[in-house]
Amino acid sequence: MDRLRIVGGNALSGSVEISGAKNAALPILFAAILSEQKSIIRNVPLLADINTTLKVLDSLGLGTLFKLENHTMEIDGSTLNAHEAPYELVSTMRASVLVLGPLLARKGIAKVSLPGGCAIGARPVDIHLMALEKLGATFTIENGYIEGHAPNGLVGAKINFPFPSVGATENTLMACVLANGKSEIHNVAREPEIVDLAIALRSMGAKISGEGSETILVEGVKSLTGMNHGVAPDRIEAATFLCAGLMTKGKVTVTGISADFMQSALDFLSQAGAKISSTKDSITAEYVKELTPLNIVTEPFPGFPTDMQAQFMALLTQANGKSIISETIFENRFMHVPELIRLGAKIKIKGNEATIEGPVKLTGATVMATDLRASACLIIAGLAAKGETFIKRVYHLDRGYEQIEQKLSQIGAKIYREKDK
Ligand code: EPU
């Protein structure tokens, strides 16, 4: 197993090219199931979760393995010959549940291992199933698998989400595009990744409007063509690099992304005292004065993203005063806190609220990554800590950040991947 070694203390300076968004690429790759033709998907980030997605598609007969070159994937929808996402794959990536909508829409049958609990929360799929049931699917849960049937096809419906779940919005949207008739989906997720999925589906001939707002309207069509789509940039990767720059009192520019994708995170960085400037396809954050504390609540888009909560927490250990972060999306997303404390942070947790006292002097230690964003948080902290920080279980990081050591080294970080002893 690999670990990261970071020698802290260097101010980061320079420019980083942002990769395609993991959380946009995953549903878009699954959307290729909807067509009997070839789809070309560009700007796919090279990540462990993408490899898992390719394995799921391969197990459905789509023959995608080894076709990823220069971030471009070709998926041939004509060879679909199965309808099951097995436990071995779903248990390594919950997003595999996104095959439900496309398989029900195209084949009228889908079988997916029920995802178990997850490090950051229980993460049930009840909203996904409720919405697909409204479209006429029926489900049974047996032997750890969800099996869905819609032998006569799906039928458009009016659906109200009790919460704007990202995954449920994606599954439902992919089901509605081939359903018979019109659908109206209310209180949906508005994340940029949903908008990117809608753009990809429209390029296949789907009739969708309203993405990015609270209501999406879909008029089902009989069949879809393949897509040729470039995945949108990763706003979480971009914001992570900006935090890393500020944490080291440096100046970092992220390119290939515009500020509209991540306004809430940028507003908080400005509020903390960073100097933010942007062009149509780049954003720069510069450390100009001691950081001021923040009061942050994670929320569905356009609110502050839960996927940036851990990275901001690392940053706020350097703000002068008491910051509060409330996590409202996941019930167990503070697992980085004890690890940050090992590096010298002063953080107290009460329920879903963390109080961070700063500024503290961080010092290097051996810490354990517990999930993807926790890994990024520990890297950010390690970059500012005195001495050496070792981050174990770095495989979490490889699920969602493409070439992070190379990108950080390029802007002056001392970060090395080595074999864990
Ligand atoms: N929820 C339910 N029932 C459902 C679906 C969701 O109760 O049927 C709850 C979840 O348990 C959670 C909350 O609703 O407490 C939010 O879940 P959501 O469905 O919105 O999230 P997701 O689709 O499972 C995606 C991202 C996550 C990101 C969340 C929130 C992908 C592949 N994953 O997950 O990304 O944190 O949206 O923005 O898009 C990450 O990249 O590190 C990551 C965890």
XYZ file of C-alpha atoms and ligand atoms in Angstrom:
465
model
C 0.000 0.000 0.000
C 1.256 3.505 -0.810
C 1.610 6.453 1.525
C 2.369 10.112 0.918
C 5.268 11.934 2.511
C 4.965 15.697 2.648
C 7.661 18.071 3.783
C 5.736 21.144 4.869
C 6.618 24.803 4.748
C 6.936 25.738 1.065
C 4.640 28.511 -0.208
C 2.869 27.204 -3.323
C 3.032 29.371 -6.391
C 1.972 28.814 -9.980
C -0.722 27.391 -12.176
C -2.549 24.057 -12.208
C -4.700 22.687 -15.046
C -7.963 21.290 -13.674
C -9.132 17.835 -14.822
C -12.629 16.755 -15.809
C -15.004 16.394 -12.860
C -15.199 12.901 -11.387
C -18.783 13.451 -10.272
C -19.842 14.591 -13.744
C -17.897 11.882 -15.601
C -19.443 8.998 -13.618
C -23.125 9.590 -14.531
C -22.171 10.611 -18.079
C -20.282 7.336 -18.644
C -23.333 5.448 -17.339
C -25.579 7.507 -19.657
C -23.860 5.776 -22.611
C -25.963 2.710 -21.676
C -29.027 4.598 -22.966
C -27.979 4.450 -26.618
C -27.481 1.580 -29.057
C -24.754 3.605 -30.744
C -21.165 4.555 -29.918
C -20.568 7.398 -27.497
C -17.370 9.437 -27.295
C -16.712 11.042 -23.933
C -13.785 13.461 -23.654
C -11.963 15.052 -20.721
C -12.532 11.969 -18.557
C -10.238 12.162 -15.497
C -7.961 9.135 -15.009
C -9.062 7.931 -11.574
C -9.769 4.723 -9.679
C -13.537 5.474 -9.676
C -13.470 5.823 -13.451
C -11.758 2.409 -13.728
C -14.486 0.924 -11.541
C -17.126 2.533 -13.783
C -15.461 0.991 -16.843
C -15.528 -2.396 -15.139
C -19.261 -2.011 -14.415
C -19.920 -1.045 -18.046
C -17.745 -3.935 -19.194
C -19.711 -6.369 -17.033
C -22.839 -5.160 -18.868
C -21.224 -6.118 -22.180
C -20.260 -2.621 -23.279
C -16.657 -3.599 -23.890
C -15.015 -0.424 -22.715
C -11.927 -1.680 -20.975
C -8.539 -0.443 -22.248
C -10.141 2.091 -24.543
C -9.273 5.125 -22.470
C -6.659 7.181 -24.284
C -5.770 10.806 -23.712
C -8.770 11.172 -21.433
C -11.178 10.079 -24.182
C -13.468 7.065 -23.848
C -15.397 5.284 -26.510
C -18.343 3.221 -25.320
C -20.290 1.042 -27.727
C -23.926 0.833 -26.612
C -24.786 -1.785 -29.260
C -23.192 -4.643 -27.305
C -25.265 -4.295 -24.090
C -26.047 -7.891 -23.069
C -26.487 -7.929 -19.279
C -28.354 -5.999 -16.600
C -26.481 -6.602 -13.363
C -23.947 -4.517 -11.390
C -22.272 -7.034 -9.079
C -21.448 -6.631 -5.370
C -17.656 -6.623 -5.954
C -17.934 -3.423 -7.992
C -20.782 -1.636 -6.185
C -19.032 -2.209 -2.865
C -15.956 -0.343 -4.128
C -18.008 2.476 -5.664
C -21.539 3.369 -4.578
C -22.101 5.481 -7.697
C -22.529 2.136 -9.540
C -26.169 2.464 -8.459
C -26.447 4.963 -11.336
C -26.914 2.036 -13.741
C -30.461 1.568 -12.397
C -32.099 4.434 -14.310
C -30.400 3.818 -17.693
C -30.860 0.006 -17.576
C -34.550 0.240 -16.632
C -35.069 2.801 -19.384
C -33.328 0.777 -22.082
C -33.938 -2.863 -21.058
C -36.840 -2.707 -18.583
C -34.761 -4.681 -16.085
C -31.863 -3.858 -13.749
C -30.177 -5.630 -10.874
C -27.751 -3.807 -8.633
C -26.103 -4.834 -5.411
C -27.581 -2.684 -2.631
C -24.783 -0.328 -1.580
C -23.910 -0.815 2.072
C -23.028 1.935 4.528
C -20.179 4.285 3.784
C -17.467 5.999 5.850
C -19.235 9.373 5.649
C -22.842 8.294 6.295
C -25.570 5.667 5.770
C -26.384 6.954 2.267
C -29.624 5.082 1.504
C -31.082 4.974 -2.038
C -34.762 5.363 -1.087
C -35.217 8.556 -3.129
C -33.783 6.866 -6.258
C -36.253 3.977 -5.871
C -39.240 6.212 -5.070
C -38.660 8.260 -8.228
C -38.183 5.205 -10.469
C -41.349 3.664 -8.982
C -43.276 6.800 -9.954
C -42.132 6.094 -13.516
C -43.672 2.621 -13.273
C -40.738 0.443 -12.155
C -41.249 -2.142 -9.409
C -38.479 -3.273 -7.074
C -37.653 -6.271 -4.939
C -34.747 -6.491 -2.546
C -33.342 -9.987 -2.152
C -29.969 -11.486 -1.277
C -28.422 -8.031 -1.006
C -29.530 -7.004 -4.497
C -32.141 -4.504 -5.713
C -33.936 -5.830 -8.762
C -36.054 -3.452 -10.797
C -38.584 -4.319 -13.496
C -40.450 -2.232 -16.031
C -41.408 -4.839 -18.658
C -43.735 -2.490 -20.523
C -41.361 0.462 -20.397
C -41.286 3.497 -18.128
C -44.006 6.134 -18.243
C -43.394 9.862 -17.640
C -44.664 11.207 -14.300
C -44.682 14.123 -11.898
C -42.106 13.495 -9.161
C -41.371 15.521 -6.027
C -38.042 14.899 -4.309
C -38.118 15.181 -0.494
C -34.450 16.287 -0.688
C -32.407 17.388 -3.726
C -30.251 14.247 -3.894
C -27.558 14.459 -6.554
C -27.529 10.741 -7.413
C -31.332 10.382 -7.371
C -31.657 13.379 -9.714
C -29.168 11.751 -12.109
C -30.793 8.310 -12.022
C -34.266 9.789 -12.523
C -33.180 12.066 -15.354
C -31.533 9.129 -17.177
C -34.733 7.106 -16.745
C -37.102 9.880 -17.894
C -35.348 10.548 -21.194
C -36.586 7.233 -22.663
C -39.897 7.087 -20.725
C -43.150 7.322 -22.623
C -44.491 10.871 -22.241
C -43.611 13.930 -20.202
C -42.010 14.101 -16.753
C -41.816 16.952 -14.271
C -39.215 16.475 -11.536
C -39.417 18.923 -8.631
C -36.889 19.871 -5.904
C -34.036 18.333 -7.867
C -30.309 18.846 -7.272
C -28.894 21.869 -9.106
C -25.177 20.995 -9.031
C -23.075 21.815 -12.140
C -22.607 18.051 -12.582
C -26.386 17.698 -13.133
C -26.247 20.446 -15.742
C -23.357 18.644 -17.469
C -25.326 15.384 -17.525
C -28.323 17.180 -19.051
C -26.078 18.698 -21.752
C -24.637 15.243 -22.529
C -28.127 13.695 -22.703
C -29.371 16.499 -24.936
C -26.472 15.821 -27.311
C -27.933 12.279 -27.594
C -31.302 13.702 -28.622
C -32.980 13.852 -25.206
C -35.573 16.573 -24.644
C -34.713 18.193 -21.314
C -35.151 21.697 -19.942
C -34.736 23.403 -16.582
C -31.479 21.743 -15.463
C -29.714 23.939 -12.911
C -33.085 25.073 -11.516
C -35.363 23.338 -8.976
C -37.534 21.732 -11.646
C -36.446 19.647 -14.611
C -38.867 18.932 -17.457
C -38.328 15.957 -19.747
C -40.220 14.794 -22.807
C -39.397 11.157 -23.404
C -38.107 10.060 -26.819
C -38.154 6.569 -28.380
C -34.384 6.216 -28.774
C -31.167 8.159 -28.340
C -28.069 8.489 -30.497
C -24.540 8.189 -29.087
C -23.006 11.305 -27.553
C -19.833 13.248 -28.212
C -19.332 15.166 -25.013
C -16.488 16.820 -23.086
C -16.833 16.511 -19.293
C -17.036 19.793 -17.317
C -14.100 20.758 -15.063
C -13.816 19.583 -11.471
C -14.849 22.434 -9.147
C -13.858 20.442 -6.055
C -10.353 19.767 -7.375
C -10.020 23.468 -8.251
C -11.165 24.684 -4.830
C -8.847 22.149 -3.154
C -5.798 23.621 -4.952
C -6.855 27.176 -4.060
C -7.107 26.163 -0.385
C -3.669 24.514 -0.573
C -2.179 27.745 -1.970
C -3.697 29.900 0.768
C -2.740 27.425 3.473
C 0.937 27.874 2.526
C 0.605 31.677 2.219
C 1.119 31.360 -1.537
C -0.602 32.284 -4.790
C -2.197 29.588 -6.940
C -4.074 29.819 -10.237
C -6.372 27.073 -11.448
C -7.017 26.984 -15.187
C -9.718 25.441 -17.349
C -12.548 26.419 -15.002
C -14.680 29.510 -14.464
C -15.815 31.042 -11.180
C -19.542 30.255 -11.848
C -18.859 26.620 -10.996
C -17.755 27.427 -7.464
C -19.034 30.816 -6.357
C -19.878 29.788 -2.817
C -16.373 28.455 -2.041
C -14.809 31.568 -3.613
C -17.068 33.877 -1.584
C -15.910 32.171 1.607
C -12.247 32.408 0.567
C -12.697 36.165 -0.055
C -14.484 36.542 3.252
C -11.507 34.839 4.942
C -9.231 37.525 3.447
C -7.881 35.895 0.285
C -7.489 38.023 -2.825
C -9.502 36.281 -5.541
C -9.342 37.226 -9.195
C -10.712 35.399 -12.189
C -10.889 35.348 -15.971
C -13.394 33.408 -18.031
C -11.340 30.233 -17.643
C -9.058 30.706 -14.645
C -9.216 31.636 -10.971
C -6.385 32.897 -8.764
C -6.331 32.966 -4.970
C -3.540 34.919 -3.282
C -2.661 35.070 0.396
C -2.395 38.753 1.297
C -3.132 38.935 5.025
C -3.852 36.790 8.062
C -7.033 34.793 7.504
C -10.222 35.678 9.392
C -12.464 32.937 10.800
C -15.595 31.737 9.001
C -18.989 30.343 9.872
C -19.820 27.727 7.216
C -22.869 25.496 6.727
C -22.713 22.798 4.036
C -25.747 22.830 1.732
C -26.916 21.533 -1.636
C -25.709 23.665 -4.593
C -25.585 26.675 -4.853
C -24.692 26.519 -1.132
C -21.281 25.554 0.229
C -20.354 22.002 -0.939
C -19.905 19.219 1.590
C -17.061 17.987 -0.651
C -15.022 21.091 0.379
C -15.824 20.952 4.083
C -12.713 19.008 5.156
C -10.318 21.135 3.066
C -11.748 24.382 4.503
C -11.401 22.950 7.987
C -7.659 22.472 7.439
C -7.422 26.065 6.167
C -9.351 27.492 9.121
C -6.795 26.091 11.590
C -4.731 29.077 10.356
C -7.476 31.734 10.717
C -7.192 34.127 13.629
C -10.123 33.217 15.912
C -12.955 30.748 16.226
C -14.562 29.265 13.085
C -17.639 27.062 13.018
C -18.445 24.471 10.350
C -21.849 22.725 10.335
C -22.145 19.599 8.186
C -25.785 19.137 7.118
C -25.455 16.737 4.153
C -23.722 13.683 5.647
C -24.076 12.521 9.247
C -20.505 11.293 9.719
C -18.221 13.538 7.722
C -15.847 14.705 10.479
C -13.499 11.723 10.439
C -10.604 13.976 9.460
C -10.911 15.881 12.743
C -8.969 13.466 14.999
C -6.258 13.299 12.315
C -6.040 17.099 12.079
C -5.762 17.167 15.874
C -2.746 14.835 15.584
C -1.119 17.547 13.470
C -1.810 20.158 16.179
C -5.264 21.517 15.265
C -7.641 22.664 18.020
C -11.068 21.396 16.984
C -14.094 20.404 19.050
C -17.088 18.537 17.667
C -20.617 18.794 19.040
C -23.241 16.992 16.968
C -22.886 18.181 13.388
C -20.913 21.275 14.354
C -17.113 21.616 14.511
C -15.473 24.563 16.233
C -11.975 25.343 15.010
C -9.665 27.590 17.059
C -6.845 29.248 15.188
C -4.214 30.047 14.378
C -2.234 27.002 15.490
C 1.260 25.843 14.587
C 0.858 22.500 12.829
C 3.647 19.940 13.114
C 4.152 16.856 10.932
C 2.910 13.435 12.073
C 1.664 10.146 10.655
C -2.051 10.379 9.868
C -4.676 8.136 8.307
C -6.873 9.144 5.357
C -10.442 7.931 5.921
C -12.151 9.068 2.728
C -11.453 11.020 -0.426
C -11.931 14.578 0.810
C -10.377 13.795 4.206
C -7.223 12.815 2.285
C -7.177 16.199 0.544
C -7.655 17.951 3.894
C -4.672 16.132 5.378
C -2.493 17.024 2.393
C -3.413 20.697 2.810
C -2.578 20.546 6.509
C 0.677 18.658 5.843
C 1.793 21.305 3.332
C 1.718 23.916 6.110
C 2.969 21.709 8.954
C 6.526 21.957 10.221
C 8.501 18.826 9.358
C 7.314 15.628 7.714
C 3.737 14.381 7.470
C 2.978 10.817 6.372
C -0.518 10.105 5.026
C -1.548 6.466 5.071
C -4.370 4.804 3.066
C -3.753 7.080 0.151
C -5.894 4.874 -2.120
C -8.856 7.029 -1.091
C -7.151 9.948 -2.810
C -6.684 8.037 -6.048
C -10.455 7.702 -6.366
C -10.908 11.393 -7.010
C -7.772 13.489 -7.616
C -5.886 12.964 -10.859
C -2.087 13.167 -10.454
C -2.342 15.259 -7.325
C 1.304 14.839 -6.291
C 2.525 15.823 -9.756
C 0.218 18.848 -9.854
C 1.257 19.959 -6.360
C 4.974 19.386 -7.070
C 4.628 21.557 -10.160
C 3.664 24.526 -7.941
C 6.383 23.978 -5.368
C 5.110 21.343 -2.914
C 7.429 18.704 -1.531
C 5.177 15.682 -1.772
C 6.277 12.121 -2.491
C 4.477 8.806 -2.940
C 6.292 5.900 -1.374
C 5.641 2.335 -0.264
C 4.144 2.186 3.208
C 6.346 0.229 5.587
N -29.931 10.494 0.576
C -31.000 9.781 1.068
N -31.695 8.960 0.204
C -31.360 8.859 -1.107
C -30.264 9.600 -1.607
C -29.564 10.413 -0.729
O -31.322 9.864 2.255
O -32.032 8.090 -1.849
C -29.151 11.350 1.509
C -27.714 10.809 1.651
O -27.662 9.780 2.616
C -26.936 12.042 2.046
C -27.674 13.151 1.296
O -28.971 12.627 0.960
O -27.014 12.239 3.434
C -26.974 13.642 0.046
O -26.826 12.565 -0.862
P -26.796 12.750 -2.446
O -27.669 11.698 -3.042
O -27.049 14.170 -2.807
O -25.273 12.420 -2.741
P -24.689 11.298 -3.700
O -25.321 11.368 -5.026
O -24.630 9.998 -2.994
C -22.896 12.948 -4.659
C -21.401 12.953 -4.817
C -20.732 13.083 -3.461
C -21.214 14.390 -2.828
C -22.745 14.401 -2.739
C -23.317 15.700 -2.198
C -21.104 11.581 -6.781
C -20.609 10.309 -7.368
N -20.990 11.711 -5.458
O -23.178 11.821 -3.831
O -19.338 13.154 -3.704
O -20.661 14.522 -1.537
O -23.301 14.178 -4.056
O -22.921 16.768 -2.967
O -21.558 12.466 -7.488
C -17.066 12.967 -3.192
O -16.834 13.263 -4.380
O -16.172 12.940 -2.300
C -18.434 12.652 -2.804
C -18.742 11.989 -1.689
